[in-house]
Structures are given as structure tokens and as C-alpha cells.
């Protein structure tokens, strides 16, 4: 087992002090590692792959809050709709409608974050500023059509770069959009969620207003 309990205690203390949610990203890691962190007090876990998440959820304690942080395909929403706590990477209205449909089927409201493309890299997913505006307009105009979802904030991934100034600029842009749309918005999760920051850039993200960080390798060791 490779989990780093010292690092966990340090991050958990920092996050509780700053009122930041720590999501432990457990993708590719065995249930034993998740359980070890659970026993140390951790309740929020993040996964990237639908099948892996569904398998782990069925084996692990029911009070874990499962965050889906990967790129979700519309045709796979049904496998996690019954239990997922927060879906971070929603990047289209099509996906939002699909989540809405399965939320209603499961008699629940599913919390979502809209993912914004903030990195220079083309490879990362997410909406640009115009698409985000379109999505919020649609939600405002037809609230009745989206009764199964609650958009609780924004998510972003900065460039994979050593240059913390570049990373900071990207987080600042995300924060400005977050303030525009969520300054005075009451959502299912209070306060609204600004999900940004990973093992390499969580301090910069927190300095720029993140209130949810997604940490994998610092807690579970590097992935293969
Ligand atoms: C894998 C992953 C993380 C965690 O990355 P680390 O660098 O290992 O902390 C966070 N967010 C997303 C979206 C991921 O895919």
C-alpha cells in the first residue's frame, strides 16, 4: 500500500482551516487504499472512469461522497446516476440533459459543475466563455426542463506546466467567471463550488479562490 497518511493529515488540516473541500482522487487505486484513507477520516473521493467508479461504490461504505471528475459520456450517465454526489466535468447541454433525465428516473437531484476550458492546451475539455453563457441562459430560461440537476459551480484544469504564473492566470480567469455566475447564487451545495487545483498546483489554486481541490498522487502515490 502506498498511501501517504502524513500528507493526508497535513492536507486535511490545511483544507479544514481554509474551508476547502479535499477530494481524494483514487482512480486506478485499489479499494484497500481508499478504505485506509476512509478510516483516517476522508469521505470525498474522486474517480475518472464510470465502470471503475460503479465497481468501487458497490464495495465501499455507503457514506462516501463520490465525485465523478472524468470526461463523462452521455451514454454512461445511467451507471452512476443512482449514487454520484457531484459530477465535475459537465461540458455540454447534451450531457446536462442526459444527467437530468437519469436523475429524474432515480428520483433525485444530481449536483453538477460546468467545466470551463482554461488551459492553453487543446487536449483539455470544457466550455469556452460563450458556451458557458449559452448554458446559463438555457438554464435560466427553462428551469422546469432541468429539475433533476443543480449546477453548483465551476470546474477547471490548468495547463500542465511548471510555470505557476501561467497556471495562476488560468485560475484567475476561472475565478472571474465563477464570480460572475455564482456571486449571489444559492445552490444545492453551499457555498457554491469552485473546483480547481491538483497535486502540482493546489496551493496556487487555493490562493486564487478554489474551494475544492482534487488530489491524487500526493495521497495515493504516482499512477502507472
Ligand atoms: C487525475 C486527476 C486529478 C488528480 O491528479 P494528481 O495530479 O494526481 O493530483 C485531479 N483532477 C482530475 C480531473 C484528474 O483527472
mmCIF file of C-alpha atoms and ligand atoms in Angstrom:
data_model
loop_
_atom_site.group_PDB
_atom_site.id
_atom_site.type_symbol
_atom_site.label_atom_id
_atom_site.label_comp_id
_atom_site.label_asym_id
_atom_site.label_seq_id
_atom_site.Cartn_x
_atom_site.Cartn_y
_atom_site.Cartn_z
ATOM 1 C CA UNK A 1 0.000 0.000 0.000
ATOM 2 C CA UNK A 2 1.344 3.377 -0.969
ATOM 3 C CA UNK A 3 -0.956 5.900 0.670
ATOM 4 C CA UNK A 4 0.726 8.817 2.379
ATOM 5 C CA UNK A 5 -1.057 9.326 5.710
ATOM 6 C CA UNK A 6 1.238 12.156 6.841
ATOM 7 C CA UNK A 7 0.487 14.108 3.700
ATOM 8 C CA UNK A 8 -3.196 13.355 4.192
ATOM 9 C CA UNK A 9 -3.226 14.775 7.728
ATOM 10 C CA UNK A 10 -1.377 17.861 6.527
ATOM 11 C CA UNK A 11 -3.742 18.474 3.595
ATOM 12 C CA UNK A 12 -6.844 17.719 5.661
ATOM 13 C CA UNK A 13 -5.769 20.249 8.307
ATOM 14 C CA UNK A 14 -4.970 22.895 5.701
ATOM 15 C CA UNK A 15 -8.294 22.351 3.942
ATOM 16 C CA UNK A 16 -10.359 22.469 7.097
ATOM 17 C CA UNK A 17 -8.603 25.658 8.156
ATOM 18 C CA UNK A 18 -9.267 27.314 4.788
ATOM 19 C CA UNK A 19 -12.770 25.844 4.380
ATOM 20 C CA UNK A 20 -11.716 23.975 1.252
ATOM 21 C CA UNK A 21 -13.103 20.554 0.322
ATOM 22 C CA UNK A 22 -10.430 17.922 -0.208
ATOM 23 C CA UNK A 23 -11.369 15.328 -2.811
ATOM 24 C CA UNK A 24 -9.060 12.312 -2.782
ATOM 25 C CA UNK A 25 -8.633 11.164 -6.382
ATOM 26 C CA UNK A 26 -8.449 7.389 -6.248
ATOM 27 C CA UNK A 27 -8.539 6.433 -9.929
ATOM 28 C CA UNK A 28 -6.597 3.245 -10.707
ATOM 29 C CA UNK A 29 -6.004 2.678 -6.970
ATOM 30 C CA UNK A 30 -7.329 -0.388 -5.125
ATOM 31 C CA UNK A 31 -10.260 -0.311 -2.695
ATOM 32 C CA UNK A 32 -7.856 -1.146 0.157
ATOM 33 C CA UNK A 33 -6.140 2.217 -0.307
ATOM 34 C CA UNK A 34 -9.467 4.032 -0.366
ATOM 35 C CA UNK A 35 -10.571 2.229 2.770
ATOM 36 C CA UNK A 36 -7.354 3.166 4.550
ATOM 37 C CA UNK A 37 -7.961 6.830 3.831
ATOM 38 C CA UNK A 38 -11.613 6.440 4.776
ATOM 39 C CA UNK A 39 -10.548 5.070 8.147
ATOM 40 C CA UNK A 40 -8.372 8.136 8.602
ATOM 41 C CA UNK A 41 -11.498 10.260 8.170
ATOM 42 C CA UNK A 42 -11.710 11.037 4.449
ATOM 43 C CA UNK A 43 -15.213 10.948 2.905
ATOM 44 C CA UNK A 44 -14.908 12.673 -0.508
ATOM 45 C CA UNK A 45 -13.368 10.546 -3.252
ATOM 46 C CA UNK A 46 -12.984 11.265 -6.957
ATOM 47 C CA UNK A 47 -12.938 8.833 -9.875
ATOM 48 C CA UNK A 48 -12.492 9.281 -13.636
ATOM 49 C CA UNK A 49 -13.908 6.115 -15.140
ATOM 50 C CA UNK A 50 -17.555 5.065 -14.957
ATOM 51 C CA UNK A 51 -17.077 1.317 -14.660
ATOM 52 C CA UNK A 52 -14.337 1.669 -12.069
ATOM 53 C CA UNK A 53 -16.455 4.078 -10.033
ATOM 54 C CA UNK A 54 -19.516 1.802 -10.148
ATOM 55 C CA UNK A 55 -17.440 -1.197 -9.069
ATOM 56 C CA UNK A 56 -15.777 0.623 -6.189
ATOM 57 C CA UNK A 57 -19.008 2.221 -4.997
ATOM 58 C CA UNK A 58 -20.592 -1.195 -4.638
ATOM 59 C CA UNK A 59 -17.716 -2.415 -2.440
ATOM 60 C CA UNK A 60 -17.133 0.593 -0.202
ATOM 61 C CA UNK A 61 -19.007 2.328 2.668
ATOM 62 C CA UNK A 62 -22.284 3.994 1.718
ATOM 63 C CA UNK A 63 -21.456 7.355 3.276
ATOM 64 C CA UNK A 64 -18.645 8.104 0.826
ATOM 65 C CA UNK A 65 -19.406 11.120 -1.352
ATOM 66 C CA UNK A 66 -18.388 10.054 -4.855
ATOM 67 C CA UNK A 67 -17.202 12.773 -7.231
ATOM 68 C CA UNK A 68 -17.059 11.978 -10.922
ATOM 69 C CA UNK A 69 -14.177 14.088 -12.259
ATOM 70 C CA UNK A 70 -13.504 12.484 -15.639
ATOM 71 C CA UNK A 71 -14.943 13.137 -19.047
ATOM 72 C CA UNK A 72 -18.448 11.683 -18.869
ATOM 73 C CA UNK A 73 -20.034 10.215 -21.981
ATOM 74 C CA UNK A 74 -23.783 10.713 -22.255
ATOM 75 C CA UNK A 75 -24.437 7.004 -22.734
ATOM 76 C CA UNK A 76 -22.771 6.147 -19.406
ATOM 77 C CA UNK A 77 -24.641 8.518 -17.114
ATOM 78 C CA UNK A 78 -27.071 5.757 -16.174
ATOM 79 C CA UNK A 79 -24.398 3.690 -14.413
ATOM 80 C CA UNK A 80 -23.647 6.355 -11.796
ATOM 81 C CA UNK A 81 -26.889 8.346 -11.625
ATOM 82 C CA UNK A 82 -28.242 6.497 -8.591
ATOM 83 C CA UNK A 83 -25.443 7.441 -6.228
ATOM 84 C CA UNK A 84 -22.989 10.050 -7.573
ATOM 85 C CA UNK A 85 -22.667 13.090 -5.295
ATOM 86 C CA UNK A 86 -21.158 15.620 -7.700
ATOM 87 C CA UNK A 87 -20.302 15.452 -11.416
ATOM 88 C CA UNK A 88 -17.463 17.900 -12.099
ATOM 89 C CA UNK A 89 -16.796 17.763 -15.820
ATOM 90 C CA UNK A 90 -20.077 18.732 -17.496
ATOM 91 C CA UNK A 91 -19.147 20.415 -20.756
ATOM 92 C CA UNK A 92 -22.302 20.372 -22.892
ATOM 93 C CA UNK A 93 -26.041 20.915 -22.683
ATOM 94 C CA UNK A 94 -26.498 17.483 -24.211
ATOM 95 C CA UNK A 95 -24.746 15.908 -21.247
ATOM 96 C CA UNK A 96 -26.665 18.103 -18.815
ATOM 97 C CA UNK A 97 -29.950 16.902 -20.335
ATOM 98 C CA UNK A 98 -28.871 13.290 -20.075
ATOM 99 C CA UNK A 99 -27.902 13.700 -16.424
ATOM 100 C CA UNK A 100 -31.243 15.420 -15.832
ATOM 101 C CA UNK A 101 -33.110 12.512 -17.399
ATOM 102 C CA UNK A 102 -31.450 9.878 -15.233
ATOM 103 C CA UNK A 103 -31.685 11.994 -12.101
ATOM 104 C CA UNK A 104 -35.447 12.169 -12.548
ATOM 105 C CA UNK A 105 -35.602 8.411 -13.208
ATOM 106 C CA UNK A 106 -33.764 7.898 -9.937
ATOM 107 C CA UNK A 107 -35.935 10.380 -8.107
ATOM 108 C CA UNK A 108 -33.087 12.637 -7.153
ATOM 109 C CA UNK A 109 -31.366 15.878 -7.996
ATOM 110 C CA UNK A 110 -27.790 15.450 -9.222
ATOM 111 C CA UNK A 111 -25.250 18.129 -8.401
ATOM 112 C CA UNK A 112 -23.104 19.232 -11.349
ATOM 113 C CA UNK A 113 -20.250 21.596 -12.107
ATOM 114 C CA UNK A 114 -19.759 23.072 -15.546
ATOM 115 C CA UNK A 115 -16.233 22.543 -16.817
ATOM 116 C CA UNK A 116 -14.520 25.550 -18.350
ATOM 117 C CA UNK A 117 -11.630 25.220 -20.773
ATOM 118 C CA UNK A 118 -8.971 27.407 -19.150
ATOM 119 C CA UNK A 119 -5.717 25.771 -20.279
ATOM 120 C CA UNK A 120 -3.709 26.703 -23.335
ATOM 121 C CA UNK A 121 -3.600 23.035 -24.242
ATOM 122 C CA UNK A 122 -6.124 21.909 -26.817
ATOM 123 C CA UNK A 123 -6.375 18.478 -25.275
ATOM 124 C CA UNK A 124 -8.306 19.539 -22.199
ATOM 125 C CA UNK A 125 -12.110 19.503 -22.211
ATOM 126 C CA UNK A 126 -14.519 22.235 -21.229
ATOM 127 C CA UNK A 127 -16.715 25.086 -22.412
ATOM 128 C CA UNK A 128 -15.402 28.430 -23.540
ATOM 129 C CA UNK A 129 -16.854 31.668 -22.199
ATOM 130 C CA UNK A 130 -19.553 31.907 -24.892
ATOM 131 C CA UNK A 131 -20.705 28.316 -24.420
ATOM 132 C CA UNK A 132 -20.886 28.848 -20.689
ATOM 133 C CA UNK A 133 -23.079 31.913 -21.176
ATOM 134 C CA UNK A 134 -25.316 29.918 -23.519
ATOM 135 C CA UNK A 135 -25.677 27.155 -20.959
ATOM 136 C CA UNK A 136 -26.639 29.546 -18.168
ATOM 137 C CA UNK A 137 -29.145 31.276 -20.448
ATOM 138 C CA UNK A 138 -30.771 27.967 -21.265
ATOM 139 C CA UNK A 139 -30.939 27.034 -17.573
ATOM 140 C CA UNK A 140 -32.428 30.412 -16.665
ATOM 141 C CA UNK A 141 -35.000 30.321 -19.467
ATOM 142 C CA UNK A 142 -36.210 26.775 -18.933
ATOM 143 C CA UNK A 143 -35.713 25.873 -15.276
ATOM 144 C CA UNK A 144 -38.599 23.400 -15.495
ATOM 145 C CA UNK A 145 -36.713 21.337 -18.069
ATOM 146 C CA UNK A 146 -33.788 20.839 -15.690
ATOM 147 C CA UNK A 147 -35.450 19.939 -12.417
ATOM 148 C CA UNK A 148 -33.183 16.905 -11.988
ATOM 149 C CA UNK A 149 -29.936 18.820 -11.863
ATOM 150 C CA UNK A 150 -28.412 21.514 -9.696
ATOM 151 C CA UNK A 151 -25.495 23.431 -11.188
ATOM 152 C CA UNK A 152 -23.420 24.124 -8.091
ATOM 153 C CA UNK A 153 -20.321 25.769 -9.529
ATOM 154 C CA UNK A 154 -17.463 25.534 -11.999
ATOM 155 C CA UNK A 155 -14.521 23.229 -12.589
ATOM 156 C CA UNK A 156 -11.300 23.783 -14.487
ATOM 157 C CA UNK A 157 -7.918 22.259 -15.201
ATOM 158 C CA UNK A 158 -4.896 24.482 -15.690
ATOM 159 C CA UNK A 159 -2.133 23.811 -18.178
ATOM 160 C CA UNK A 160 0.261 21.045 -17.248
ATOM 161 C CA UNK A 161 3.164 23.414 -16.749
ATOM 162 C CA UNK A 162 5.968 24.282 -14.376
ATOM 163 C CA UNK A 163 5.128 27.914 -14.912
ATOM 164 C CA UNK A 164 2.960 28.813 -11.909
ATOM 165 C CA UNK A 165 2.369 32.293 -13.362
ATOM 166 C CA UNK A 166 0.652 30.765 -16.369
ATOM 167 C CA UNK A 167 -1.304 28.421 -14.098
ATOM 168 C CA UNK A 168 -2.267 31.335 -11.865
ATOM 169 C CA UNK A 169 -3.549 33.365 -14.827
ATOM 170 C CA UNK A 170 -5.734 30.438 -15.857
ATOM 171 C CA UNK A 171 -7.162 30.011 -12.347
ATOM 172 C CA UNK A 172 -7.810 33.755 -12.131
ATOM 173 C CA UNK A 173 -9.821 33.603 -15.335
ATOM 174 C CA UNK A 174 -11.871 30.727 -13.930
ATOM 175 C CA UNK A 175 -12.435 32.648 -10.699
ATOM 176 C CA UNK A 176 -13.687 35.691 -12.618
ATOM 177 C CA UNK A 177 -16.293 33.532 -14.381
ATOM 178 C CA UNK A 178 -17.212 31.891 -11.086
ATOM 179 C CA UNK A 179 -17.800 35.307 -9.512
ATOM 180 C CA UNK A 180 -19.876 36.386 -12.482
ATOM 181 C CA UNK A 181 -22.256 33.441 -12.228
ATOM 182 C CA UNK A 182 -22.189 32.399 -8.594
ATOM 183 C CA UNK A 183 -21.575 35.508 -6.528
ATOM 184 C CA UNK A 184 -25.078 35.605 -5.125
ATOM 185 C CA UNK A 185 -26.428 32.281 -6.335
ATOM 186 C CA UNK A 186 -27.851 29.861 -3.831
ATOM 187 C CA UNK A 187 -27.202 26.292 -4.956
ATOM 188 C CA UNK A 188 -27.635 22.789 -3.569
ATOM 189 C CA UNK A 189 -24.131 22.961 -2.147
ATOM 190 C CA UNK A 190 -23.244 25.986 -0.033
ATOM 191 C CA UNK A 191 -21.104 27.835 -0.701
ATOM 192 C CA UNK A 192 -21.044 27.252 -4.486
ATOM 193 C CA UNK A 193 -18.116 25.104 -5.621
ATOM 194 C CA UNK A 194 -15.014 26.289 -7.457
ATOM 195 C CA UNK A 195 -13.205 23.033 -8.265
ATOM 196 C CA UNK A 196 -9.607 23.599 -9.300
ATOM 197 C CA UNK A 197 -6.178 22.544 -8.153
ATOM 198 C CA UNK A 198 -4.430 19.153 -8.275
ATOM 199 C CA UNK A 199 -1.260 17.757 -6.693
ATOM 200 C CA UNK A 200 1.030 20.073 -8.631
ATOM 201 C CA UNK A 201 -0.922 23.317 -8.383
ATOM 202 C CA UNK A 202 -3.337 23.183 -5.430
ATOM 203 C CA UNK A 203 -1.586 25.956 -3.483
ATOM 204 C CA UNK A 204 -1.814 28.343 -6.418
ATOM 205 C CA UNK A 205 -5.441 27.315 -6.934
ATOM 206 C CA UNK A 206 -6.315 27.962 -3.292
ATOM 207 C CA UNK A 207 -4.609 31.350 -3.432
ATOM 208 C CA UNK A 208 -6.825 32.231 -6.375
ATOM 209 C CA UNK A 209 -10.065 31.217 -4.727
ATOM 210 C CA UNK A 210 -10.500 27.475 -5.216
ATOM 211 C CA UNK A 211 -12.684 25.891 -2.542
ATOM 212 C CA UNK A 212 -12.364 22.307 -3.748
ATOM 213 C CA UNK A 213 -9.069 20.655 -4.627
ATOM 214 C CA UNK A 214 -8.706 17.267 -6.313
ATOM 215 C CA UNK A 215 -5.626 15.459 -5.069
ATOM 216 C CA UNK A 216 -4.441 12.097 -6.381
ATOM 217 C CA UNK A 217 -0.735 11.351 -6.483
ATOM 218 C CA UNK A 218 0.202 13.238 -3.314
ATOM 219 C CA UNK A 219 -2.126 10.938 -1.349
ATOM 220 C CA UNK A 220 -2.004 7.649 -3.235
ATOM 221 C CA UNK A 221 1.410 7.794 -4.887
ATOM 222 C CA UNK A 222 2.063 8.196 -8.583
ATOM 223 C CA UNK A 223 -0.118 6.291 -11.010
ATOM 224 C CA UNK A 224 1.278 3.913 -13.605
HETATM 225 C C1 LIG B 1 -6.256 12.536 -12.077
HETATM 226 C C2 LIG B 1 -6.940 13.832 -11.831
HETATM 227 C C3 LIG B 1 -6.679 14.589 -10.686
HETATM 228 C C4 LIG B 1 -5.605 14.252 -9.674
HETATM 229 O O1 LIG B 1 -4.353 14.445 -10.238
HETATM 230 P P1 LIG B 1 -2.999 14.441 -9.338
HETATM 231 O O2 LIG B 1 -2.061 15.240 -10.134
HETATM 232 O O3 LIG B 1 -2.612 13.016 -9.208
HETATM 233 O O4 LIG B 1 -3.331 15.069 -8.039
HETATM 234 C C5 LIG B 1 -7.423 15.742 -10.483
HETATM 235 N N1 LIG B 1 -8.370 16.130 -11.354
HETATM 236 C C6 LIG B 1 -8.647 15.439 -12.484
HETATM 237 C C7 LIG B 1 -9.701 15.925 -13.403
HETATM 238 C C8 LIG B 1 -7.931 14.272 -12.754
HETATM 239 O O5 LIG B 1 -8.193 13.594 -13.891
#
